[in-house]
CSV table of C-alpha atoms and ligand atoms in Angstrom, one decimal:
chain,number,residue,atom,x,y,z
A,1,UNK,CA,22.4,-26.0,-27.5
A,2,UNK,CA,19.2,-27.8,-26.9
A,3,UNK,CA,17.8,-27.6,-23.4
A,4,UNK,CA,14.7,-29.0,-21.7
A,5,UNK,CA,12.4,-26.4,-20.2
A,6,UNK,CA,8.8,-25.7,-19.1
A,7,UNK,CA,7.0,-23.0,-21.1
A,8,UNK,CA,3.5,-21.4,-21.4
A,9,UNK,CA,2.9,-21.0,-25.2
A,10,UNK,CA,0.1,-18.4,-24.6
A,11,UNK,CA,-1.4,-16.7,-21.5
A,12,UNK,CA,-4.2,-19.3,-21.6
A,13,UNK,CA,-2.2,-22.4,-21.9
A,14,UNK,CA,-0.8,-24.3,-18.9
A,15,UNK,CA,3.0,-24.7,-18.7
A,16,UNK,CA,4.3,-27.8,-20.4
A,17,UNK,CA,7.6,-29.4,-21.3
A,18,UNK,CA,9.4,-28.0,-24.3
A,19,UNK,CA,12.9,-27.7,-25.8
A,20,UNK,CA,14.6,-24.3,-26.0
A,21,UNK,CA,17.9,-23.1,-27.5
A,22,UNK,CA,20.6,-21.8,-25.2
A,23,UNK,CA,23.6,-19.9,-26.6
A,24,UNK,CA,27.0,-21.5,-26.5
A,25,UNK,CA,29.1,-19.6,-23.9
A,26,UNK,CA,30.9,-16.6,-25.3
A,27,UNK,CA,34.2,-15.2,-23.8
A,28,UNK,CA,32.4,-13.7,-20.7
A,29,UNK,CA,29.7,-16.2,-20.4
A,30,UNK,CA,29.0,-18.9,-17.7
A,31,UNK,CA,27.0,-22.0,-18.5
A,32,UNK,CA,25.0,-23.2,-15.5
A,33,UNK,CA,23.4,-26.5,-14.8
A,34,UNK,CA,20.3,-25.5,-12.9
A,35,UNK,CA,19.7,-27.4,-9.7
A,36,UNK,CA,16.8,-25.4,-8.2
A,37,UNK,CA,14.5,-22.6,-9.2
A,38,UNK,CA,12.2,-20.7,-6.9
A,39,UNK,CA,8.6,-19.9,-7.9
A,40,UNK,CA,8.0,-16.2,-7.7
A,41,UNK,CA,4.5,-14.6,-8.0
A,42,UNK,CA,6.0,-12.6,-10.9
A,43,UNK,CA,6.4,-16.0,-12.7
A,44,UNK,CA,2.6,-16.4,-12.4
A,45,UNK,CA,1.8,-12.8,-13.4
A,46,UNK,CA,4.1,-13.4,-16.5
A,47,UNK,CA,2.9,-16.9,-17.5
A,48,UNK,CA,-0.7,-15.6,-17.5
A,49,UNK,CA,0.2,-12.5,-19.4
A,50,UNK,CA,-1.1,-10.2,-16.6
A,51,UNK,CA,1.4,-7.4,-17.1
A,52,UNK,CA,1.8,-5.4,-20.3
A,53,UNK,CA,4.3,-6.5,-22.9
A,54,UNK,CA,4.9,-10.1,-21.8
A,55,UNK,CA,6.6,-12.1,-24.5
A,56,UNK,CA,5.5,-15.6,-25.4
A,57,UNK,CA,6.4,-18.4,-25.3
A,58,UNK,CA,7.2,-17.7,-21.6
A,59,UNK,CA,9.7,-19.7,-19.6
A,60,UNK,CA,9.5,-18.1,-16.2
A,61,UNK,CA,12.0,-18.5,-13.3
A,62,UNK,CA,14.4,-16.0,-11.8
A,63,UNK,CA,15.5,-17.6,-8.6
A,64,UNK,CA,18.1,-19.8,-10.0
A,65,UNK,CA,20.8,-21.8,-8.2
A,66,UNK,CA,23.1,-24.1,-10.1
A,67,UNK,CA,26.5,-25.4,-10.8
A,68,UNK,CA,28.9,-24.0,-13.3
A,69,UNK,CA,29.7,-26.5,-16.1
A,70,UNK,CA,31.5,-24.3,-18.6
A,71,UNK,CA,33.1,-20.8,-18.7
A,72,UNK,CA,34.3,-18.6,-21.5
A,73,UNK,CA,38.0,-17.7,-21.9
A,74,UNK,CA,37.7,-14.3,-20.2
A,75,UNK,CA,35.6,-15.3,-17.2
A,76,UNK,CA,37.4,-14.6,-13.9
A,77,UNK,CA,34.6,-14.4,-11.3
A,78,UNK,CA,33.7,-18.1,-11.1
A,79,UNK,CA,35.2,-21.5,-12.0
A,80,UNK,CA,33.8,-24.8,-13.3
A,81,UNK,CA,32.2,-26.6,-10.4
A,82,UNK,CA,31.2,-23.5,-8.4
A,83,UNK,CA,27.7,-23.1,-7.0
A,84,UNK,CA,26.2,-19.9,-8.3
A,85,UNK,CA,23.0,-17.9,-8.4
A,86,UNK,CA,21.2,-15.9,-11.1
A,87,UNK,CA,18.3,-13.6,-10.2
A,88,UNK,CA,16.0,-11.3,-12.2
A,89,UNK,CA,18.6,-9.7,-14.5
A,90,UNK,CA,20.9,-11.1,-17.1
A,91,UNK,CA,22.2,-7.9,-18.7
A,92,UNK,CA,22.0,-4.1,-18.7
A,93,UNK,CA,23.7,-1.3,-20.6
A,94,UNK,CA,26.7,-1.2,-18.2
A,95,UNK,CA,27.5,2.5,-18.9
A,96,UNK,CA,24.6,4.6,-17.5
A,97,UNK,CA,24.7,6.2,-14.1
A,98,UNK,CA,22.6,3.5,-12.5
A,99,UNK,CA,24.7,0.7,-13.9
A,100,UNK,CA,27.8,2.6,-12.8
A,101,UNK,CA,26.4,2.7,-9.3
A,102,UNK,CA,25.8,-1.0,-9.2
A,103,UNK,CA,22.0,-0.5,-9.5
A,104,UNK,CA,21.5,-2.3,-12.8
A,105,UNK,CA,17.8,-2.8,-12.0
A,106,UNK,CA,17.4,0.9,-12.7
A,107,UNK,CA,19.4,0.9,-15.9
A,108,UNK,CA,18.7,4.0,-18.0
A,109,UNK,CA,19.9,2.4,-21.2
A,110,UNK,CA,17.5,2.2,-24.2
A,111,UNK,CA,16.0,-1.1,-23.0
A,112,UNK,CA,16.4,-0.9,-19.2
A,113,UNK,CA,17.8,-4.0,-17.7
A,114,UNK,CA,17.4,-7.4,-19.4
A,115,UNK,CA,15.0,-9.5,-17.5
A,116,UNK,CA,15.9,-13.1,-17.0
A,117,UNK,CA,12.7,-14.0,-18.7
A,118,UNK,CA,10.4,-12.0,-21.0
A,119,UNK,CA,13.5,-9.8,-21.5
A,120,UNK,CA,14.7,-7.7,-24.5
A,121,UNK,CA,16.5,-9.3,-27.4
A,122,UNK,CA,20.3,-9.4,-27.4
A,123,UNK,CA,21.0,-11.1,-30.6
A,124,UNK,CA,19.7,-14.5,-29.5
A,125,UNK,CA,16.0,-14.2,-30.3
A,126,UNK,CA,13.1,-12.0,-29.4
A,127,UNK,CA,12.7,-13.1,-25.8
A,128,UNK,CA,14.7,-14.3,-22.8
A,129,UNK,CA,13.9,-17.6,-21.2
A,130,UNK,CA,14.2,-18.2,-17.5
A,131,UNK,CA,15.0,-20.8,-15.0
A,132,UNK,CA,12.3,-23.4,-15.5
A,133,UNK,CA,14.9,-25.1,-17.5
A,134,UNK,CA,17.8,-27.5,-17.3
A,135,UNK,CA,20.6,-25.0,-18.0
A,136,UNK,CA,21.2,-21.3,-18.7
A,137,UNK,CA,24.0,-19.2,-20.2
A,138,UNK,CA,24.6,-15.9,-18.4
A,139,UNK,CA,27.3,-13.1,-18.6
A,140,UNK,CA,29.5,-13.4,-15.5
A,141,UNK,CA,28.6,-9.9,-14.4
A,142,UNK,CA,25.1,-11.2,-13.6
A,143,UNK,CA,26.2,-14.4,-11.9
A,144,UNK,CA,26.3,-14.4,-8.1
A,145,UNK,CA,28.6,-16.5,-5.9
A,146,UNK,CA,26.8,-18.8,-3.4
A,147,UNK,CA,28.6,-19.5,-0.1
A,148,UNK,CA,25.9,-21.6,1.6
A,149,UNK,CA,26.5,-25.3,2.2
A,150,UNK,CA,25.3,-27.8,-0.4
A,151,UNK,CA,22.4,-28.9,1.9
A,152,UNK,CA,21.0,-25.4,1.9
A,153,UNK,CA,20.9,-24.7,-1.8
A,154,UNK,CA,17.2,-25.2,-2.5
A,155,UNK,CA,16.5,-22.6,0.3
A,156,UNK,CA,19.0,-20.2,-1.2
A,157,UNK,CA,17.2,-20.0,-4.6
A,158,UNK,CA,14.4,-17.7,-3.3
A,159,UNK,CA,17.1,-15.3,-2.0
A,160,UNK,CA,17.8,-14.3,-5.7
A,161,UNK,CA,14.4,-12.5,-6.0
A,162,UNK,CA,12.4,-12.6,-2.7
A,163,UNK,CA,15.5,-12.0,-0.7
A,164,UNK,CA,17.0,-9.2,-2.6
A,165,UNK,CA,13.7,-7.5,-3.3
A,166,UNK,CA,13.1,-7.1,0.4
A,167,UNK,CA,16.8,-6.6,1.4
A,168,UNK,CA,17.2,-3.6,-1.0
A,169,UNK,CA,14.5,-1.4,0.6
A,170,UNK,CA,15.4,-2.5,4.1
A,171,UNK,CA,18.9,-1.4,3.5
A,172,UNK,CA,18.1,1.8,1.6
A,173,UNK,CA,15.6,3.0,4.3
A,174,UNK,CA,18.0,1.9,7.1
A,175,UNK,CA,16.2,-0.9,8.8
A,176,UNK,CA,18.1,-1.8,11.9
A,177,UNK,CA,18.3,-1.5,15.7
A,178,UNK,CA,15.9,1.2,17.1
A,179,UNK,CA,13.7,1.1,13.9
A,180,UNK,CA,10.1,-0.2,13.8
A,181,UNK,CA,9.6,-2.0,10.5
A,182,UNK,CA,6.4,-3.5,9.1
A,183,UNK,CA,6.2,-6.2,6.4
A,184,UNK,CA,2.8,-6.5,4.7
A,185,UNK,CA,1.8,-9.9,3.2
A,186,UNK,CA,3.5,-13.1,4.3
A,187,UNK,CA,4.2,-14.9,1.1
A,188,UNK,CA,7.5,-15.5,-0.6
A,189,UNK,CA,8.8,-11.9,-0.4
A,190,UNK,CA,7.1,-11.1,2.9
A,191,UNK,CA,8.6,-14.1,4.8
A,192,UNK,CA,12.0,-13.1,3.6
A,193,UNK,CA,11.3,-9.5,4.6
A,194,UNK,CA,10.5,-10.6,8.1
A,195,UNK,CA,13.7,-12.8,8.4
A,196,UNK,CA,16.0,-10.1,7.0
A,197,UNK,CA,14.5,-7.2,9.0
A,198,UNK,CA,14.8,-9.3,12.1
A,199,UNK,CA,18.4,-10.2,11.3
A,200,UNK,CA,19.2,-6.5,10.7
A,201,UNK,CA,18.1,-5.8,14.3
A,202,UNK,CA,14.8,-4.0,13.6
A,203,UNK,CA,11.6,-4.4,15.6
A,204,UNK,CA,9.5,-6.3,13.1
A,205,UNK,CA,5.7,-6.2,12.8
A,206,UNK,CA,4.1,-8.6,10.3
A,207,UNK,CA,0.8,-7.7,8.6
A,208,UNK,CA,-1.2,-10.5,7.3
A,209,UNK,CA,-4.7,-11.2,6.0
A,210,UNK,CA,-4.3,-14.9,7.1
A,211,UNK,CA,-5.0,-15.6,10.7
A,212,UNK,CA,-3.4,-19.1,10.1
A,213,UNK,CA,0.0,-17.5,9.5
A,214,UNK,CA,0.2,-15.7,12.9
A,215,UNK,CA,2.4,-18.3,14.7
A,216,UNK,CA,4.6,-18.8,11.6
A,217,UNK,CA,5.3,-15.0,11.4
A,218,UNK,CA,6.5,-15.1,15.0
A,219,UNK,CA,8.7,-18.1,14.2
A,220,UNK,CA,10.1,-16.3,11.2
A,221,UNK,CA,11.3,-13.5,13.5
A,222,UNK,CA,8.4,-11.0,13.8
A,223,UNK,CA,8.1,-9.3,17.1
A,224,UNK,CA,4.4,-8.7,16.6
A,225,UNK,CA,1.7,-9.8,14.2
A,226,UNK,CA,-1.3,-7.7,13.1
A,227,UNK,CA,-4.3,-9.1,11.2
A,228,UNK,CA,-4.7,-6.3,8.7
A,229,UNK,CA,-8.4,-6.8,8.3
A,230,UNK,CA,-8.9,-5.9,12.0
A,231,UNK,CA,-9.3,-2.1,12.3
A,232,UNK,CA,-8.7,-2.0,16.0
A,233,UNK,CA,-5.5,-4.0,15.8
A,234,UNK,CA,-4.3,-1.6,13.0
A,235,UNK,CA,-5.2,1.5,15.0
A,236,UNK,CA,-3.1,0.4,17.9
A,237,UNK,CA,0.0,1.0,15.6
A,238,UNK,CA,-1.0,4.5,14.4
A,239,UNK,CA,2.0,6.9,13.8
A,240,UNK,CA,4.6,4.4,14.9
A,241,UNK,CA,6.5,2.9,11.9
A,242,UNK,CA,9.7,4.1,10.4
A,243,UNK,CA,9.3,1.9,7.4
A,244,UNK,CA,6.7,-0.5,6.0
A,245,UNK,CA,7.5,-2.8,3.1
A,246,UNK,CA,4.3,-3.8,1.2
A,247,UNK,CA,4.7,-7.1,-0.7
A,248,UNK,CA,1.0,-7.7,-1.5
A,249,UNK,CA,0.4,-9.1,-5.0
A,250,UNK,CA,-3.1,-7.6,-5.2
A,251,UNK,CA,-4.7,-4.1,-5.3
A,252,UNK,CA,-5.6,-2.8,-1.8
A,253,UNK,CA,-6.1,0.3,0.3
A,254,UNK,CA,-2.7,2.0,1.0
A,255,UNK,CA,-4.1,4.6,3.5
A,256,UNK,CA,-4.5,1.9,6.1
A,257,UNK,CA,-0.7,1.6,6.1
A,258,UNK,CA,0.3,5.2,5.5
A,259,UNK,CA,-1.5,6.3,8.6
A,260,UNK,CA,0.6,3.8,10.6
A,261,UNK,CA,3.8,5.7,9.6
A,262,UNK,CA,5.4,8.1,12.1
A,263,UNK,CA,6.6,11.5,10.9
A,264,UNK,CA,9.0,11.0,7.9
A,265,UNK,CA,8.2,7.4,7.7
A,266,UNK,CA,8.0,5.6,4.3
A,267,UNK,CA,5.6,3.0,2.8
A,268,UNK,CA,7.6,1.2,0.1
A,269,UNK,CA,5.7,-0.8,-2.5
A,270,UNK,CA,7.4,-3.9,-3.8
A,271,UNK,CA,4.3,-6.0,-4.7
A,272,UNK,CA,3.3,-5.5,-8.3
A,273,UNK,CA,-0.4,-6.1,-8.7
A,274,UNK,CA,-2.2,-6.5,-12.0
A,275,UNK,CA,-4.7,-3.7,-11.1
A,276,UNK,CA,-3.5,-0.4,-9.6
A,277,UNK,CA,-4.1,0.4,-5.9
A,278,UNK,CA,-6.8,3.0,-5.2
A,279,UNK,CA,-5.1,6.3,-5.0
A,280,UNK,CA,-3.9,7.2,-1.5
A,281,UNK,CA,-5.4,10.2,0.3
A,282,UNK,CA,-3.2,13.3,0.3
A,283,UNK,CA,-3.8,14.5,3.9
A,284,UNK,CA,-2.3,11.5,5.8
A,285,UNK,CA,0.9,12.1,3.6
A,286,UNK,CA,1.0,15.8,4.3
A,287,UNK,CA,0.4,15.6,8.0
A,288,UNK,CA,3.5,13.7,8.9
A,289,UNK,CA,5.7,14.4,5.8
A,290,UNK,CA,5.2,10.7,5.0
A,291,UNK,CA,6.5,9.1,1.8
A,292,UNK,CA,5.1,6.6,-0.6
A,293,UNK,CA,7.9,4.9,-2.6
A,294,UNK,CA,8.6,1.9,-4.7
A,295,UNK,CA,11.6,-0.4,-5.1
A,296,UNK,CA,12.6,-3.0,-7.7
A,297,UNK,CA,14.7,-6.1,-6.9
A,298,UNK,CA,18.3,-5.0,-6.2
A,299,UNK,CA,21.6,-4.4,-7.9
A,300,UNK,CA,24.3,-7.0,-8.4
A,301,UNK,CA,26.6,-5.7,-5.6
A,302,UNK,CA,23.8,-5.6,-3.1
A,303,UNK,CA,22.6,-9.0,-4.1
A,304,UNK,CA,26.0,-10.4,-3.4
A,305,UNK,CA,26.0,-8.5,-0.1
A,306,UNK,CA,22.7,-10.1,0.8
A,307,UNK,CA,23.8,-13.6,-0.2
A,308,UNK,CA,27.0,-13.2,1.9
A,309,UNK,CA,25.0,-11.8,4.9
A,310,UNK,CA,22.6,-14.8,4.7
A,311,UNK,CA,25.4,-17.3,4.4
A,312,UNK,CA,27.0,-15.8,7.5
A,313,UNK,CA,23.8,-15.8,9.5
A,314,UNK,CA,22.5,-19.1,8.3
A,315,UNK,CA,19.5,-17.6,6.6
A,316,UNK,CA,17.6,-19.4,3.8
A,317,UNK,CA,14.0,-19.3,2.6
A,318,UNK,CA,11.4,-21.6,4.1
A,319,UNK,CA,10.5,-23.7,1.2
A,320,UNK,CA,8.2,-26.5,-0.2
A,321,UNK,CA,10.0,-28.5,-2.8
A,322,UNK,CA,8.0,-29.4,-6.0
A,323,UNK,CA,8.7,-31.3,-9.2
A,324,UNK,CA,8.6,-29.2,-12.4
A,325,UNK,CA,5.5,-31.1,-13.5
A,326,UNK,CA,3.6,-29.7,-10.4
A,327,UNK,CA,3.9,-26.1,-11.4
A,328,UNK,CA,0.3,-25.5,-12.3
A,329,UNK,CA,-0.9,-26.9,-8.9
A,330,UNK,CA,1.7,-24.6,-7.2
A,331,UNK,CA,0.3,-21.6,-9.1
A,332,UNK,CA,-3.2,-22.5,-8.0
A,333,UNK,CA,-2.1,-22.6,-4.4
A,334,UNK,CA,-0.2,-19.3,-4.8
A,335,UNK,CA,-3.4,-17.6,-5.9
A,336,UNK,CA,-5.0,-18.7,-2.6
A,337,UNK,CA,-2.1,-17.2,-0.6
A,338,UNK,CA,-1.4,-20.8,0.4
A,339,UNK,CA,2.4,-21.0,0.1
A,340,UNK,CA,4.6,-21.7,3.0
A,341,UNK,CA,6.5,-19.8,2.1
A,342,UNK,CA,8.1,-20.4,-1.3
A,343,UNK,CA,7.8,-23.2,-3.8
A,344,UNK,CA,11.2,-24.3,-5.2
A,345,UNK,CA,11.4,-26.6,-8.2
A,346,UNK,CA,13.9,-29.5,-7.9
A,347,UNK,CA,15.2,-29.3,-11.5
A,348,UNK,CA,16.3,-33.0,-11.3
A,349,UNK,CA,12.6,-33.6,-12.0
A,350,UNK,CA,13.0,-32.1,-15.5
A,351,UNK,CA,16.2,-33.7,-16.4
B,401,NAP,P1,3.1,-14.5,-2.8
B,401,NAP,O1,4.1,-15.5,-2.3
B,401,NAP,O2,1.9,-14.9,-3.6
B,401,NAP,O3,2.7,-13.6,-1.5
B,401,NAP,C1,1.9,-12.5,-1.6
B,401,NAP,C2,1.2,-12.3,-0.3
B,401,NAP,O4,0.3,-11.2,-0.4
B,401,NAP,C3,0.2,-13.4,0.1
B,401,NAP,O5,0.8,-14.5,0.7
B,401,NAP,C4,-0.7,-12.7,1.0
B,401,NAP,O6,-0.2,-12.7,2.3
B,401,NAP,C5,-0.8,-11.3,0.4
B,401,NAP,N1,-2.0,-11.2,-0.4
B,401,NAP,C6,-2.3,-11.8,-1.6
B,401,NAP,N2,-3.5,-11.4,-2.0
B,401,NAP,C7,-3.9,-10.5,-1.2
B,401,NAP,C8,-5.1,-9.7,-1.2
B,401,NAP,N3,-6.0,-9.7,-2.1
B,401,NAP,N4,-5.2,-8.8,-0.1
B,401,NAP,C9,-4.3,-8.7,0.8
B,401,NAP,N5,-3.2,-9.5,0.8
B,401,NAP,C10,-3.0,-10.3,-0.2
B,401,NAP,O7,3.8,-13.5,-3.8
B,401,NAP,P2,5.4,-13.0,-3.9
B,401,NAP,O8,6.2,-13.9,-4.7
B,401,NAP,O9,5.9,-12.7,-2.5
B,401,NAP,O10,5.3,-11.7,-4.7
B,401,NAP,C11,4.5,-10.6,-4.2
B,401,NAP,C12,4.4,-9.5,-5.2
B,401,NAP,O11,5.7,-8.9,-5.4
B,401,NAP,C13,4.0,-10.0,-6.6
B,401,NAP,O12,3.1,-9.0,-7.1
B,401,NAP,C14,5.2,-10.0,-7.4
B,401,NAP,O13,5.1,-9.9,-8.8
B,401,NAP,C15,5.9,-8.8,-6.8
B,401,NAP,N6,7.4,-8.8,-7.0
B,401,NAP,C16,8.0,-7.5,-7.1
B,401,NAP,C17,9.3,-7.4,-7.2
B,401,NAP,C18,10.0,-6.1,-7.3
B,401,NAP,O14,11.1,-6.0,-7.8
B,401,NAP,N7,9.4,-5.0,-6.8
B,401,NAP,C19,10.1,-8.6,-7.1
B,401,NAP,C20,9.5,-9.8,-7.0
B,401,NAP,C21,8.1,-9.9,-6.9
B,401,NAP,P3,-1.1,-12.9,3.6
B,401,NAP,O15,-1.7,-14.2,3.5
B,401,NAP,O16,-0.1,-12.8,4.7
B,401,NAP,O17,-2.0,-11.7,3.7
B,402,ZN,ZN1,10.6,-12.6,-8.5
B,403,ZN,ZN1,22.5,1.0,-17.6
């Protein structure tokens, strides 16, 4: 069925209105009328073709909240009228060990997981098209239930990527009471990392390059804020962190953070810069048995767990609502780290 969307036709062309084809719901499919879609930095990396293998035309958007308008005959998870979410994945092999463990983002099948946009083909064309659109058809396995109130829904959209991408490492590396947790970069991911680590009971230190975000970081739940460009402020935290989650969208020096880890501490990279980071020095890692790790989004069960936790605790993203037509201006501000703290598209502007 024909659906309005915003697409970049090439890495050089600005996003503009277009019409895309969505599949009619099959037996296990859910058709969702999109209400809100968050704007992730990955959308920008993709629309500009910054990563390898991006498919065009590109319709970004993987922080989707909407209402179910139609379901296939075998769908049991949701009903017409339900408010639901869709994140970064819309399919996976379902049979490998990772899929079996509910960690579909690490699917070991021939294609890996199917990304919500720029994903592998599944019989419906050479590309998947994301949430900068009026509607989307998704297999029920990849549809999340949203229990927040209707007034909160725009702020729920960013939980589907920014929320789960920080939640998953915080949980895996046991952020909680008695743990000192750092969050590097206060953008979409980072501001959710602060909120979630705080709600999990950890002592939270926010690292930012933007002096202007100091008070906001405290308001978001950070116990301390460090301006990462200040070597003295950094040195005051040497050998003290159990976990640091690095959300920075640009290449930077990792040693500055590795040296802040206590023995057995971990620096976990979730930011995905276009250019690689300079290689970390070996000795700070040896002398302290420190780890450098990475983490990708999160599986479907843990995404539901995070959404339920946030609904219970009243957690949403801090957002700035935009019209679909304002997306290029939003990207320009994102490149200047000037987002407080997630743009969310009101999809009524497209319809
Ligand atoms: P964002 O809103 O643009 O935030 C990134 C933050 O990083 C900025 O606000 C800024 O924070 C800091 N920063 C930016 N440029 C910097 C630089 N040159 N040096 C130091 N700090 C800098 O982006 P986002 O949506 O949170 O996404 C962050 C990254 O995570 C992107 O690369 C995105 O593609 C990636 N990502 C990965 C996953 C995953 O599964 N691993 C999922 C989603 C997104 P301060 O102003 O506080 O310094
Ligand atoms: Zn994302
Ligand atoms: Zn799999």
